[in-house]
Short mmCIF file of C-alpha atoms in Angstrom, two decimals:
data_model
loop_
_atom_site.label_atom_id
_atom_site.label_comp_id
_atom_site.label_asym_id
_atom_site.label_seq_id
_atom_site.Cartn_x
_atom_site.Cartn_y
_atom_site.Cartn_z
CA MET P 595 -24.12 -43.49 -15.33
CA SER P 596 -26.45 -41.39 -17.26
CA THR P 597 -28.52 -39.35 -14.78
CA GLY P 598 -29.99 -36.20 -13.74
CA LEU P 599 -26.97 -36.36 -11.36
CA SER P 600 -24.33 -37.14 -14.04
CA LEU P 601 -22.08 -34.26 -12.63
CA PHE P 602 -21.38 -36.43 -9.71
CA VAL P 603 -18.77 -39.59 -9.82
CA PRO P 604 -19.23 -41.66 -6.46
CA ARG P 605 -15.89 -41.74 -4.70
CA SER P 606 -16.12 -45.43 -3.43
CA GLY P 607 -17.46 -48.52 -4.70
CA ALA P 608 -19.77 -49.19 -7.69
CA LEU P 609 -23.59 -50.25 -8.73
CA ASP P 610 -22.66 -52.51 -11.40
CA GLY P 611 -24.49 -55.61 -10.61
CA ALA P 612 -28.12 -56.41 -12.18
CA ARG P 613 -30.60 -53.77 -12.82
CA ILE P 614 -33.41 -53.83 -10.59
CA VAL P 615 -36.84 -52.25 -9.94
CA PRO P 616 -36.19 -50.01 -6.85
CA PRO P 617 -38.14 -51.27 -4.11
CA THR P 618 -39.08 -49.26 -1.01
CA VAL P 619 -36.08 -47.17 0.14
CA SER P 620 -35.16 -47.34 3.85
CA VAL P 621 -32.80 -45.27 6.02
CA ILE P 622 -30.71 -47.35 8.46
CA ASP P 623 -31.10 -46.16 12.29
CA GLU P 624 -27.85 -44.08 13.48
CA THR P 625 -26.85 -47.00 15.56
CA ASP P 626 -25.90 -48.96 12.26
CA ALA P 627 -23.77 -45.99 10.90
CA LEU P 628 -20.69 -47.23 11.19
CA ARG P 629 -20.42 -47.60 7.30
CA VAL P 630 -20.63 -43.98 6.89
CA PRO P 631 -17.87 -42.51 5.28
CA ARG P 632 -15.03 -40.87 7.58
CA ASP P 633 -12.14 -38.81 7.39
CA ALA P 634 -8.66 -39.77 8.10
CA SER P 635 -9.07 -39.00 12.04
CA GLY P 636 -12.08 -41.08 12.42
CA ARG P 637 -14.85 -38.16 12.33
CA VAL P 638 -18.00 -38.80 10.28
CA ARG P 639 -17.78 -36.51 7.06
CA PRO P 640 -21.06 -34.05 6.92
CA GLU P 641 -23.25 -34.70 4.48
CA SER P 642 -21.58 -38.37 3.64
CA PHE P 643 -23.95 -41.19 2.66
CA ALA P 644 -23.54 -44.81 1.89
CA ILE P 645 -26.13 -46.64 -0.32
CA THR P 646 -26.59 -50.62 -0.48
CA VAL P 647 -28.46 -51.72 -3.33
CA GLU P 648 -30.05 -55.50 -2.85
CA PRO P 649 -32.51 -57.32 -5.09
CA SER P 650 -34.98 -56.80 -2.26
CA ALA P 651 -33.89 -53.55 -0.80
CA VAL P 652 -32.12 -50.30 -1.02
CA ARG P 653 -30.59 -49.14 2.20
CA ILE P 654 -29.13 -45.75 3.12
CA VAL P 655 -26.82 -44.67 5.91
CA ALA P 656 -26.57 -40.92 6.11
CA ALA P 657 -24.29 -38.73 8.34
CA ASP P 658 -27.06 -36.13 8.55
CA ARG P 659 -30.37 -34.95 7.15
CA ILE P 660 -28.52 -33.52 4.17
CA GLY P 661 -26.60 -36.47 3.53
CA GLU P 662 -29.66 -38.66 3.40
CA ARG P 663 -31.38 -35.95 0.82
CA HIS P 664 -28.33 -36.41 -1.33
CA ALA P 665 -28.63 -40.35 -1.39
CA ARG P 666 -32.33 -40.50 -1.90
CA ALA P 667 -31.77 -38.02 -4.86
CA LEU P 668 -29.10 -40.24 -6.19
CA VAL P 669 -31.21 -43.48 -5.87
CA ALA P 670 -34.16 -41.62 -7.60
CA ALA P 671 -32.26 -40.40 -10.50
CA LEU P 672 -30.62 -44.04 -10.94
CA ALA P 673 -33.95 -45.33 -10.90
CA ALA P 674 -35.44 -43.07 -13.37
CA ALA P 675 -32.35 -43.81 -15.83
CA GLY P 676 -33.13 -47.51 -15.49
CA GLU P 677 -29.49 -47.64 -14.05
CA LEU P 678 -30.04 -48.65 -10.36
CA ARG P 679 -28.10 -52.01 -9.90
CA THR P 680 -27.03 -53.92 -7.08
CA GLY P 681 -23.92 -52.94 -5.17
CA GLU P 682 -22.64 -50.56 -2.90
CA ILE P 683 -21.45 -46.78 -3.12
CA SER P 684 -20.55 -44.22 -0.79
CA ASP P 685 -19.61 -40.30 -1.67
CA TRP P 686 -19.17 -37.10 0.51
CA PRO P 687 -18.21 -33.47 -0.52
CA GLU P 688 -14.43 -32.34 -0.27
CA LEU P 689 -15.48 -28.85 0.82
CA ALA P 690 -17.72 -27.90 3.65
CA ASP P 691 -19.11 -24.77 2.17
CA ARG P 692 -20.24 -24.79 -1.27
CA GLY P 693 -22.37 -22.39 -2.87
CA VAL P 694 -23.29 -18.98 -4.52
CA ILE P 695 -23.05 -15.41 -3.19
CA GLU P 696 -25.14 -12.92 -4.63
CA GLY P 697 -22.30 -10.04 -4.21
CA PHE P 698 -22.35 -8.50 -7.79
CA TYR P 699 -22.97 -4.73 -8.59
CA GLY P 700 -25.94 -4.15 -10.51
CA ALA P 701 -29.85 -5.21 -10.39
CA PRO P 702 -30.11 -7.71 -7.58
CA TRP P 703 -31.82 -10.70 -8.46
CA THR P 704 -35.57 -10.85 -7.98
CA HIS P 705 -37.23 -12.90 -5.36
CA ALA P 706 -38.53 -15.48 -8.01
CA GLU P 707 -35.37 -16.14 -9.09
CA ARG P 708 -33.92 -16.66 -5.63
CA LEU P 709 -36.51 -19.18 -4.76
CA ARG P 710 -35.39 -20.97 -7.97
CA LEU P 711 -31.87 -20.82 -7.22
CA VAL P 712 -32.03 -22.44 -3.79
CA GLU P 713 -34.14 -25.05 -5.08
CA GLU P 714 -31.50 -25.83 -7.94
CA LEU P 715 -28.63 -25.42 -5.19
CA GLY P 716 -30.13 -28.47 -3.26
CA ARG P 717 -30.38 -30.57 -6.44
CA LEU P 718 -26.85 -29.86 -7.18
CA ARG P 719 -25.60 -30.69 -3.61
CA MET P 720 -24.72 -27.11 -2.86
CA ASN P 721 -25.33 -26.04 0.85
CA ARG P 722 -24.92 -22.34 0.93
CA TYR P 723 -26.50 -19.16 -0.61
CA VAL P 724 -24.56 -15.96 0.70
CA TYR P 725 -27.17 -13.00 0.42
CA ALA P 726 -25.00 -9.91 -0.22
CA PRO P 727 -26.30 -7.90 -3.20
CA LYS P 728 -24.48 -4.87 -3.44
CA ASP P 729 -27.43 -2.66 -4.36
CA ASP P 730 -29.85 -3.87 -1.76
CA PRO P 731 -29.58 -0.81 0.43
CA TYR P 732 -30.81 -2.73 3.52
CA HIS P 733 -27.72 -4.96 2.98
CA ARG P 734 -25.11 -2.28 2.40
CA ARG P 735 -26.02 1.39 2.48
CA LEU P 736 -28.84 1.43 4.79
CA TRP P 737 -27.38 -1.40 6.84
CA ARG P 738 -28.83 0.15 10.35
CA GLU P 739 -32.38 0.18 9.09
CA SER P 740 -35.19 -2.69 9.20
CA TYR P 741 -36.46 -4.32 5.98
CA PRO P 742 -40.02 -2.94 4.93
CA GLU P 743 -42.71 -5.62 5.65
CA THR P 744 -42.82 -6.91 1.95
CA GLU P 745 -39.29 -7.52 1.59
CA ALA P 746 -38.96 -8.92 5.20
CA ALA P 747 -41.87 -11.38 4.42
CA GLN P 748 -39.87 -12.39 1.09
CA LEU P 749 -36.82 -13.29 3.32
CA ALA P 750 -38.79 -15.31 5.23
CA GLU P 751 -40.12 -17.14 2.73
CA LEU P 752 -36.60 -17.68 0.86
CA VAL P 753 -35.26 -18.94 4.21
CA ALA P 754 -37.84 -21.74 4.47
CA ALA P 755 -37.45 -22.44 0.80
CA ALA P 756 -33.83 -23.07 1.26
CA HIS P 757 -34.31 -24.96 4.51
CA GLU P 758 -36.66 -27.24 2.28
CA ALA P 759 -34.07 -27.48 -0.16
CA GLY P 760 -31.21 -28.31 2.28
CA VAL P 761 -29.65 -25.00 1.76
CA GLU P 762 -28.62 -22.42 4.25
CA ILE P 763 -29.00 -18.95 3.85
CA VAL P 764 -25.86 -16.76 5.01
CA TYR P 765 -27.14 -13.13 5.30
CA ALA P 766 -24.20 -10.69 4.86
CA LEU P 767 -24.23 -7.40 6.57
CA HIS P 768 -22.27 -4.78 5.06
CA PRO P 769 -21.36 -2.22 7.68
CA GLY P 770 -18.18 -1.23 6.47
CA LEU P 771 -19.06 1.91 4.22
CA ASP P 772 -19.58 4.23 7.30
CA MET P 773 -19.65 1.83 10.63
CA VAL P 774 -17.83 3.59 13.21
CA HIS P 775 -16.36 0.70 15.46
CA ALA P 776 -15.61 2.92 18.36
CA ASP P 777 -19.39 3.93 18.51
CA GLU P 778 -21.47 1.99 20.73
CA ALA P 779 -24.64 3.00 18.62
CA ASP P 780 -23.32 1.36 15.76
CA HIS P 781 -22.76 -2.01 17.60
CA ALA P 782 -26.36 -1.71 18.94
CA ALA P 783 -27.87 -0.88 15.58
CA LEU P 784 -25.88 -4.31 14.08
CA ALA P 785 -27.29 -6.48 16.93
CA ARG P 786 -30.70 -5.08 16.36
CA LYS P 787 -30.72 -5.71 12.65
CA ALA P 788 -29.16 -9.27 13.23
CA ARG P 789 -31.93 -10.05 15.75
CA GLU P 790 -34.54 -9.10 13.24
CA LEU P 791 -33.13 -11.15 10.39
CA HIS P 792 -32.82 -13.97 13.09
CA ALA P 793 -36.71 -13.58 13.45
CA LEU P 794 -37.08 -14.21 10.21
CA GLY P 795 -35.29 -17.21 10.19
CA ILE P 796 -31.79 -16.45 9.41
CA ARG P 797 -29.59 -18.46 11.11
CA ARG P 798 -25.79 -17.79 9.70
CA PHE P 799 -24.32 -14.57 9.22
CA ALA P 800 -21.74 -12.76 7.58
CA LEU P 801 -19.97 -9.21 8.21
CA LEU P 802 -18.56 -7.84 5.03
CA PHE P 803 -15.54 -5.01 4.84
CA ASP P 804 -14.85 -5.07 1.28
CA ASP P 805 -14.67 -2.33 -1.16
CA ILE P 806 -14.22 0.51 1.36
CA GLU P 807 -11.38 2.82 1.67
CA GLU P 808 -8.38 1.60 3.24
CA GLY P 809 -7.70 2.72 7.06
CA LEU P 810 -10.34 4.05 9.50
CA PRO P 811 -11.93 7.55 8.17
CA ASP P 812 -13.38 8.33 11.74
CA ALA P 813 -11.00 9.95 14.13
CA ARG P 814 -12.32 8.02 17.01
CA ASP P 815 -11.60 4.76 15.43
CA ARG P 816 -8.15 6.02 14.58
CA GLU P 817 -7.56 6.84 18.19
CA ARG P 818 -8.78 3.69 19.35
CA PHE P 819 -7.52 0.93 16.91
CA GLY P 820 -4.44 2.78 15.34
CA ASP P 821 -3.76 4.49 12.13
CA GLY P 822 -3.46 3.12 8.75
CA VAL P 823 -4.46 -0.50 7.49
CA ALA P 824 -3.36 -1.86 10.75
CA GLY P 825 -5.62 -0.11 12.51
CA ALA P 826 -8.78 -0.93 10.23
CA GLY P 827 -7.70 -4.80 10.27
CA ARG P 828 -7.97 -4.61 14.24
CA ALA P 829 -11.02 -2.82 14.30
CA HIS P 830 -12.71 -5.31 11.69
CA GLY P 831 -11.43 -8.34 13.79
CA GLU P 832 -12.54 -6.99 17.02
CA SER P 833 -16.14 -6.02 15.49
CA CYS P 834 -16.64 -9.40 14.31
CA THR P 835 -15.42 -11.16 17.59
CA ARG P 836 -17.65 -8.86 19.58
CA PHE P 837 -20.84 -9.56 17.12
CA GLU P 838 -20.30 -13.28 17.51
CA THR P 839 -19.67 -12.94 21.28
CA GLU P 840 -22.56 -10.50 22.11
CA VAL P 841 -25.29 -11.51 19.44
CA LEU P 842 -24.65 -14.76 17.87
CA TRP P 843 -23.68 -17.11 20.92
CA PRO P 844 -26.69 -15.90 22.92
CA LEU P 845 -28.73 -16.90 19.80
CA GLY P 846 -27.00 -20.11 19.64
CA LEU P 847 -25.28 -19.52 16.50
CA GLY P 848 -21.75 -19.27 17.55
CA GLY P 849 -19.02 -20.59 15.81
CA GLN P 850 -20.37 -20.15 12.24
CA LEU P 851 -19.63 -16.51 11.66
CA LEU P 852 -18.18 -15.57 7.96
CA MET P 853 -16.37 -12.30 7.37
CA VAL P 854 -15.11 -10.33 4.20
CA PRO P 855 -11.79 -8.54 4.85
CA THR P 856 -10.65 -5.04 3.09
CA ASP P 857 -7.56 -6.64 1.80
CA TYR P 858 -9.50 -9.70 0.35
CA ALA P 859 -7.13 -10.39 -2.87
CA GLY P 860 -3.50 -11.60 -2.68
CA SER P 861 -2.04 -14.74 -0.85
CA ASP P 862 0.60 -13.13 1.33
CA ALA P 863 0.77 -11.84 4.84
CA SER P 864 0.07 -7.73 5.30
CA PRO P 865 -0.06 -5.46 8.10
CA TYR P 866 -3.84 -5.52 7.80
CA ARG P 867 -3.97 -9.27 7.80
CA GLU P 868 -1.90 -9.69 10.64
CA ALA P 869 -3.75 -7.01 12.65
CA LEU P 870 -7.10 -8.87 11.78
CA ALA P 871 -6.08 -12.24 12.45
CA ALA P 872 -4.73 -11.30 15.90
CA SER P 873 -8.22 -9.78 16.78
CA LEU P 874 -10.52 -12.18 15.03
CA GLY P 875 -12.22 -14.67 17.53
CA GLU P 876 -11.29 -18.25 16.71
CA GLY P 877 -13.09 -20.27 14.07
CA ILE P 878 -14.56 -17.07 12.31
CA GLY P 879 -14.18 -17.70 8.73
CA VAL P 880 -12.40 -15.38 6.39
CA CYS P 881 -13.33 -14.81 2.59
CA TRP P 882 -10.66 -14.40 0.22
CA THR P 883 -10.57 -14.06 -3.54
CA GLY P 884 -7.47 -15.58 -4.82
CA ASP P 885 -4.31 -13.77 -5.94
CA ASP P 886 -6.60 -11.14 -7.36
CA ILE P 887 -10.15 -9.93 -7.68
CA VAL P 888 -10.83 -11.95 -10.74
CA VAL P 889 -8.51 -14.85 -11.52
CA GLY P 890 -7.85 -17.44 -13.98
CA ALA P 891 -5.96 -19.82 -11.51
CA VAL P 892 -6.24 -20.75 -7.85
CA THR P 893 -3.59 -23.10 -6.92
CA ASP P 894 -2.75 -25.15 -3.76
CA ASP P 895 0.49 -23.12 -3.08
CA GLN P 896 -1.97 -19.85 -2.88
CA VAL P 897 -4.41 -21.48 -0.60
CA ARG P 898 -1.40 -22.61 1.96
CA ARG P 899 -0.09 -18.96 1.66
CA ALA P 900 -3.38 -17.29 2.24
CA PHE P 901 -4.36 -19.72 5.06
CA ARG P 902 -1.34 -18.81 7.19
CA ALA P 903 -1.65 -14.87 5.94
CA PHE P 904 -5.06 -14.92 7.59
CA GLY P 905 -4.00 -16.74 10.86
CA GLN P 906 -5.36 -19.87 9.90
CA HIS P 907 -8.78 -19.19 10.33
CA PRO P 908 -11.49 -20.97 7.78
CA LEU P 909 -10.70 -20.00 4.46
CA VAL P 910 -13.49 -19.54 1.89
CA LEU P 911 -12.90 -18.78 -1.64
CA TRP P 912 -15.12 -15.91 -2.59
CA ASP P 913 -14.78 -17.12 -6.54
CA ASN P 914 -15.48 -14.02 -8.80
CA PHE P 915 -16.68 -16.37 -11.43
CA PRO P 916 -18.79 -15.96 -13.71
CA VAL P 917 -19.45 -12.47 -12.44
CA ASN P 918 -19.68 -9.93 -15.24
CA ASP P 919 -20.32 -6.62 -13.41
CA PHE P 920 -16.93 -5.21 -14.22
CA ASP P 921 -17.76 -5.69 -17.99
CA ARG P 922 -21.43 -5.66 -18.94
CA SER P 923 -20.72 -6.25 -22.58
CA ARG P 924 -19.89 -9.98 -21.90
CA ALA P 925 -21.44 -13.14 -20.53
CA PHE P 926 -19.34 -15.93 -19.35
CA LEU P 927 -21.26 -18.98 -19.74
CA GLY P 928 -18.41 -21.83 -19.78
CA PRO P 929 -17.14 -24.07 -16.90
CA LEU P 930 -14.99 -23.37 -13.91
CA LEU P 931 -11.12 -23.51 -14.86
CA GLY P 932 -8.02 -23.25 -13.37
CA ARG P 933 -8.84 -24.32 -9.78
CA ASP P 934 -6.29 -27.11 -8.56
CA ALA P 935 -7.96 -30.24 -7.35
CA GLY P 936 -6.03 -30.08 -3.86
CA LEU P 937 -7.26 -26.92 -2.58
CA GLY P 938 -9.50 -28.53 -0.22
CA ARG P 939 -6.39 -30.66 1.34
CA ALA P 940 -4.34 -27.39 1.16
CA GLY P 941 -6.79 -25.59 3.64
CA LEU P 942 -9.70 -24.32 1.83
CA HIS P 943 -12.83 -24.52 3.55
CA GLY P 944 -15.26 -23.65 1.03
CA ILE P 945 -16.05 -21.94 -2.15
CA VAL P 946 -19.10 -19.56 -3.08
CA ALA P 947 -19.19 -18.54 -6.53
CA ASN P 948 -19.90 -14.71 -7.38
CA PRO P 949 -22.31 -15.12 -10.66
CA MET P 950 -23.39 -12.55 -13.18
CA VAL P 951 -25.94 -10.15 -12.98
CA GLU P 952 -28.18 -12.08 -15.46
CA PHE P 953 -29.58 -15.00 -13.17
CA GLU P 954 -30.36 -17.49 -15.93
CA PRO P 955 -27.12 -17.46 -17.63
CA SER P 956 -25.39 -17.67 -14.60
CA ARG P 957 -26.57 -21.38 -14.01
CA PHE P 958 -24.47 -22.69 -16.68
CA ALA P 959 -21.41 -21.82 -14.57
CA ILE P 960 -22.97 -22.69 -11.09
CA HIS P 961 -23.76 -26.22 -12.08
CA THR P 962 -20.03 -26.64 -13.00
CA VAL P 963 -18.89 -25.07 -9.61
CA ALA P 964 -21.04 -27.54 -7.96
CA ALA P 965 -19.20 -30.73 -9.53
CA TRP P 966 -15.95 -29.04 -8.75
CA ALA P 967 -16.68 -28.31 -5.25
CA TRP P 968 -18.16 -31.77 -4.48
CA ASN P 969 -15.18 -33.76 -5.79
CA PRO P 970 -12.42 -31.72 -7.30
CA ASP P 971 -10.14 -34.83 -8.02
CA ALA P 972 -12.97 -36.36 -10.49
CA TYR P 973 -13.85 -32.87 -12.37
CA ASP P 974 -13.54 -32.55 -15.89
CA ALA P 975 -14.49 -29.11 -17.07
CA ALA P 976 -15.73 -30.52 -20.54
CA VAL P 977 -17.86 -33.19 -19.29
CA ALA P 978 -19.37 -30.62 -16.62
CA ALA P 979 -19.79 -27.85 -19.13
CA GLU P 980 -21.62 -30.40 -21.47
CA ALA P 981 -23.81 -31.46 -18.45
CA ALA P 982 -24.59 -28.15 -17.66
CA LEU P 983 -25.59 -27.27 -21.06
CA HIS P 984 -28.31 -29.79 -21.40
CA ALA P 985 -29.43 -29.24 -17.47
CA VAL P 986 -29.86 -25.66 -18.14
CA ALA P 987 -30.84 -25.27 -21.77
CA GLY P 988 -32.96 -28.40 -22.00
CA ALA P 989 -34.45 -28.50 -25.53
CA ASP P 990 -32.47 -25.59 -26.50
CA ALA P 991 -29.19 -27.02 -25.91
CA GLU P 992 -28.10 -27.28 -29.53
CA LEU P 993 -29.87 -24.29 -30.39
CA LEU P 994 -27.72 -22.14 -27.67
CA ARG P 995 -24.34 -24.44 -28.44
CA PRO P 996 -22.72 -21.83 -30.64
CA LEU P 997 -23.68 -18.81 -28.41
CA VAL P 998 -22.45 -20.82 -25.19
CA ALA P 999 -19.21 -21.73 -27.19
CA ALA P 1000 -18.63 -17.93 -28.11
CA ALA P 1001 -18.79 -16.98 -24.30
CA SER P 1002 -17.11 -19.85 -22.58
CA SER P 1003 -13.58 -18.53 -22.11
CA TRP P 1004 -12.13 -17.77 -18.81
CA PRO P 1005 -10.52 -15.88 -17.42
CA PRO P 1006 -11.97 -12.82 -18.79
CA SER P 1007 -8.26 -12.03 -20.50
CA ALA P 1008 -8.29 -15.47 -22.07
CA PRO P 1009 -9.00 -15.80 -25.96
CA GLN P 1010 -12.91 -15.45 -26.34
CA HIS P 1011 -13.36 -18.05 -29.09
CA PRO P 1012 -10.29 -20.15 -29.71
CA GLU P 1013 -12.09 -22.52 -32.36
CA LEU P 1014 -13.43 -19.40 -34.45
CA ALA P 1015 -9.98 -17.57 -34.12
CA ALA P 1016 -7.99 -20.99 -35.51
CA GLU P 1017 -10.48 -21.15 -38.46
CA VAL P 1018 -10.22 -17.35 -39.32
CA ASP P 1019 -6.31 -17.80 -39.25
CA ALA P 1020 -6.90 -20.69 -41.67
CA ALA P 1021 -8.71 -18.65 -43.75
CA PHE P 1022 -6.33 -15.86 -43.99
CA ALA P 1023 -3.79 -18.42 -44.65
CA ASP P 1024 -5.51 -19.49 -47.79
CA GLY P 1025 -5.98 -16.01 -49.07
CA GLY P 1026 -8.97 -15.09 -47.43
CA VAL P 1027 -11.23 -18.21 -48.43
CA ALA P 1028 -13.24 -19.21 -45.47
CA GLY P 1029 -13.38 -23.21 -45.16
CA PRO P 1030 -16.39 -25.16 -44.76
CA ARG P 1031 -16.15 -25.25 -40.98
CA LEU P 1032 -15.74 -21.42 -40.64
CA ARG P 1033 -18.82 -20.83 -43.26
CA ALA P 1034 -20.82 -22.96 -41.05
CA MET P 1035 -19.87 -21.30 -37.67
CA LEU P 1036 -20.55 -18.04 -39.13
CA ALA P 1037 -23.99 -19.28 -40.20
CA GLU P 1038 -24.68 -20.50 -36.81
CA LEU P 1039 -23.66 -17.23 -35.19
CA ASP P 1040 -25.80 -15.26 -37.59
CA ALA P 1041 -28.89 -17.31 -36.85
CA LEU P 1042 -28.81 -16.46 -33.25
CA ALA P 1043 -30.01 -12.85 -34.15
CA GLY P 1044 -33.52 -12.41 -33.20
CA LEU P 1045 -33.66 -15.30 -30.75
CA GLU P 1046 -37.13 -15.80 -29.76
CA GLU P 1047 -37.80 -14.87 -26.13
CA SER P 1048 -40.17 -17.66 -25.37
CA THR P 1049 -38.05 -18.75 -22.19
CA PRO P 1050 -36.32 -16.88 -19.17
CA LEU P 1051 -32.95 -18.09 -20.40
CA ARG P 1052 -33.58 -17.20 -24.02
CA ALA P 1053 -34.66 -13.50 -23.11
CA ALA P 1054 -31.60 -13.30 -20.83
CA LEU P 1055 -29.08 -14.46 -23.57
CA ARG P 1056 -30.91 -12.50 -26.26
CA PRO P 1057 -28.63 -9.17 -26.27
CA TRP P 1058 -25.57 -11.49 -26.67
CA ALA P 1059 -27.42 -13.68 -29.44
CA ASP P 1060 -28.23 -10.33 -31.34
CA ALA P 1061 -24.39 -9.20 -31.16
CA ALA P 1062 -23.31 -12.16 -32.86
CA PRO P 1063 -23.78 -10.67 -36.59
CA ALA P 1064 -21.50 -7.85 -35.63
CA THR P 1065 -18.76 -9.91 -35.14
CA THR P 1066 -19.49 -12.21 -38.33
CA ALA P 1067 -19.83 -9.14 -40.39
CA VAL P 1068 -16.21 -8.04 -39.39
CA ILE P 1069 -14.78 -11.31 -40.24
CA ARG P 1070 -16.84 -11.47 -43.63
CA ALA P 1071 -15.24 -8.20 -44.45
CA ALA P 1072 -11.79 -8.79 -43.37
CA LEU P 1073 -11.80 -11.80 -45.17
CA ALA P 1074 -13.28 -10.25 -48.53
CA TYR P 1075 -10.42 -7.50 -48.42
CA ALA P 1076 -7.96 -10.06 -48.18
CA ARG P 1077 -9.34 -11.74 -51.23
CA GLY P 1078 -9.37 -8.41 -52.93
CA GLU P 1079 -12.92 -8.41 -53.16
CA GLY P 1080 -13.73 -5.64 -50.75
CA ASP P 1081 -12.34 -2.23 -49.18
CA ALA P 1082 -10.72 -1.07 -46.32
CA ASP P 1083 -13.70 1.43 -45.45
CA ALA P 1084 -15.97 -1.68 -45.13
CA VAL P 1085 -13.75 -3.34 -42.82
CA SER P 1086 -13.44 -0.30 -40.56
CA VAL P 1087 -16.97 0.27 -40.45
CA ALA P 1088 -17.89 -3.16 -39.72
CA TRP P 1089 -15.35 -2.96 -36.67
CA GLU P 1090 -16.51 0.25 -35.44
CA THR P 1091 -20.02 -1.08 -35.31
CA ALA P 1092 -18.91 -4.25 -33.33
CA ARG P 1093 -16.76 -2.44 -30.85
CA THR P 1094 -19.48 0.43 -30.04
CA ALA P 1095 -22.15 -2.19 -29.41
CA ARG P 1096 -23.11 -2.39 -25.89
CA HIS P 1097 -22.89 -6.16 -25.99
CA GLY P 1098 -20.31 -8.39 -27.76
CA LEU P 1099 -19.54 -11.93 -28.75
CA ALA P 1100 -16.00 -13.11 -29.56
CA ARG P 1101 -15.17 -9.56 -30.15
CA ASP P 1102 -11.62 -10.14 -29.71
CA VAL P 1103 -11.71 -12.65 -32.91
CA ALA P 1104 -13.24 -9.79 -34.94
CA ARG P 1105 -11.04 -7.20 -33.98
CA ALA P 1106 -7.92 -9.55 -34.78
CA ALA P 1107 -9.50 -10.38 -38.14
CA ALA P 1108 -9.83 -6.74 -39.07
CA GLU P 1109 -6.22 -5.72 -38.09
CA ARG P 1110 -4.85 -8.52 -40.17
CA ALA P 1111 -6.61 -7.51 -43.03
CA LEU P 1112 -5.57 -4.08 -42.70
CA GLY P 1113 -2.33 -4.27 -41.62
CA ARG P 1114 -2.78 -1.87 -38.52
CA THR P 1115 -4.03 -1.53 -34.97
CA LEU P 1116 -7.50 -0.61 -34.52
CA PRO P 1117 -9.08 1.10 -31.46
CA ASP P 1118 -10.34 -1.25 -28.78
CA ARG P 1119 -13.85 -1.18 -27.39
CA ILE P 1120 -15.51 1.92 -26.04
CA ARG P 1121 -18.09 1.69 -23.04
CA PRO P 1122 -21.21 3.04 -24.12
CA GLU P 1123 -22.47 6.08 -22.15
CA GLY P 1124 -23.87 5.06 -18.95
CA GLU P 1125 -21.99 1.90 -18.42
CA PRO P 1126 -19.64 2.03 -15.49
CA ALA P 1127 -15.78 1.67 -16.31
CA ALA P 1128 -14.35 -1.80 -14.63
CA ALA P 1129 -12.66 0.21 -11.72
CA GLU P 1130 -16.09 1.87 -10.94
CA ALA P 1131 -17.88 -1.12 -11.11
CA ALA P 1132 -15.49 -2.94 -8.66
CA GLY P 1133 -15.72 -0.10 -6.02
CA ASP P 1134 -18.69 2.04 -4.10
#
């Protein structure tokens, strides 16, 4: 079906009868909800819906308000595309929590960007936005302090907009840097801050203890909870449990708390995880990043092991995709790759994608995460990427296609532009003569320079567009030298320009070409002054 919701393939049934002009849509009363999709135990699946299209009526049965929203959106998209036909379909999400966590290091997104985000998440059938920007001081460094009036008003507006879009804001408090778990004053500060946020409309919370030193730095905590990582796990678990018991349950918000442990990467048991699981209240969810911090693959086996390691608490994948705070020279514009289809069946409760510092380019990846999270079994990365390109770039889709192709690899260690690399290899095999496809690709990349910043997306992508000619210059110089028409210095100078630039595009292809032409290893990229090293970007 060709619709605005082409990322979603209904799980059951088909609208394959005669096309109709959409009549008035009616939502059937809950008493007739027996046709709503149910799981194996007979429970109604949240957000599920069933649609019956008849020549004279379209009827929707939905499990809840959000399911009804999904159904109405699908009917409207089908009608707009002229593809609304008689028949029945039903659909439901595989994962309960599906969304985005603004959890990167760097300049937080703007209020206007967040408003756009929650509206788009709703259209993409995502239901969570976790607010956790590391550089919002009131989230992390100044977690005890109240938001100033302007920022508080913006949060309240964001909550209202998210509710309208069918998206829940999860506000993440990050007390881990300096909270003393044995100090009653810090628990009181945490409760006071949460109640202030509740007054702004926040109805779901998370407590974060990531990216802090291992163990417990304060002697009072070590005396009460024990030394080493096990003591830290016990302290974090007890503080989360106390927060839920003393703050959330009295507010009517119990049973929804999410937490991020210090030991968040890796799939096996550890002393920290054992102590955490033993002290963490039943039903409190745990975020986990996979076998490492940034991963190319997440497998069913890893999820099963991690689920056991965290004591079978609800497990949410904090997916560090397409985040780029560890290497600001790169953009990751391609689709989600490497996530097994059966993660939900293996015990994964949800996924929240941690995007790039740049909001607009992050939308390419977010669209594909939405498609995977709704129905992993039907996910096709290439189809999702193509749909995302058109949905995000719109009229600029073909203009930006070469740029997106040059920045679509995942994980970060993967070859950055395999198609370009293959064409360069073929040219070397032909004595340095570029074939027609390579010449066309180099011309397309060169044409990106000076991209007019007429839209927010173009403006955000401009640094990478301007970086393209540095890559093509290396390739051209290397091939010219291979043909005997250039000199070694020209190749070295071109690579030095490319490697020292703040932004890069398919830089690994350029380096490989230069090394092949010169027959020696060349120095890799250096970080420009002021750009943090990867280890520093991932820490405090």
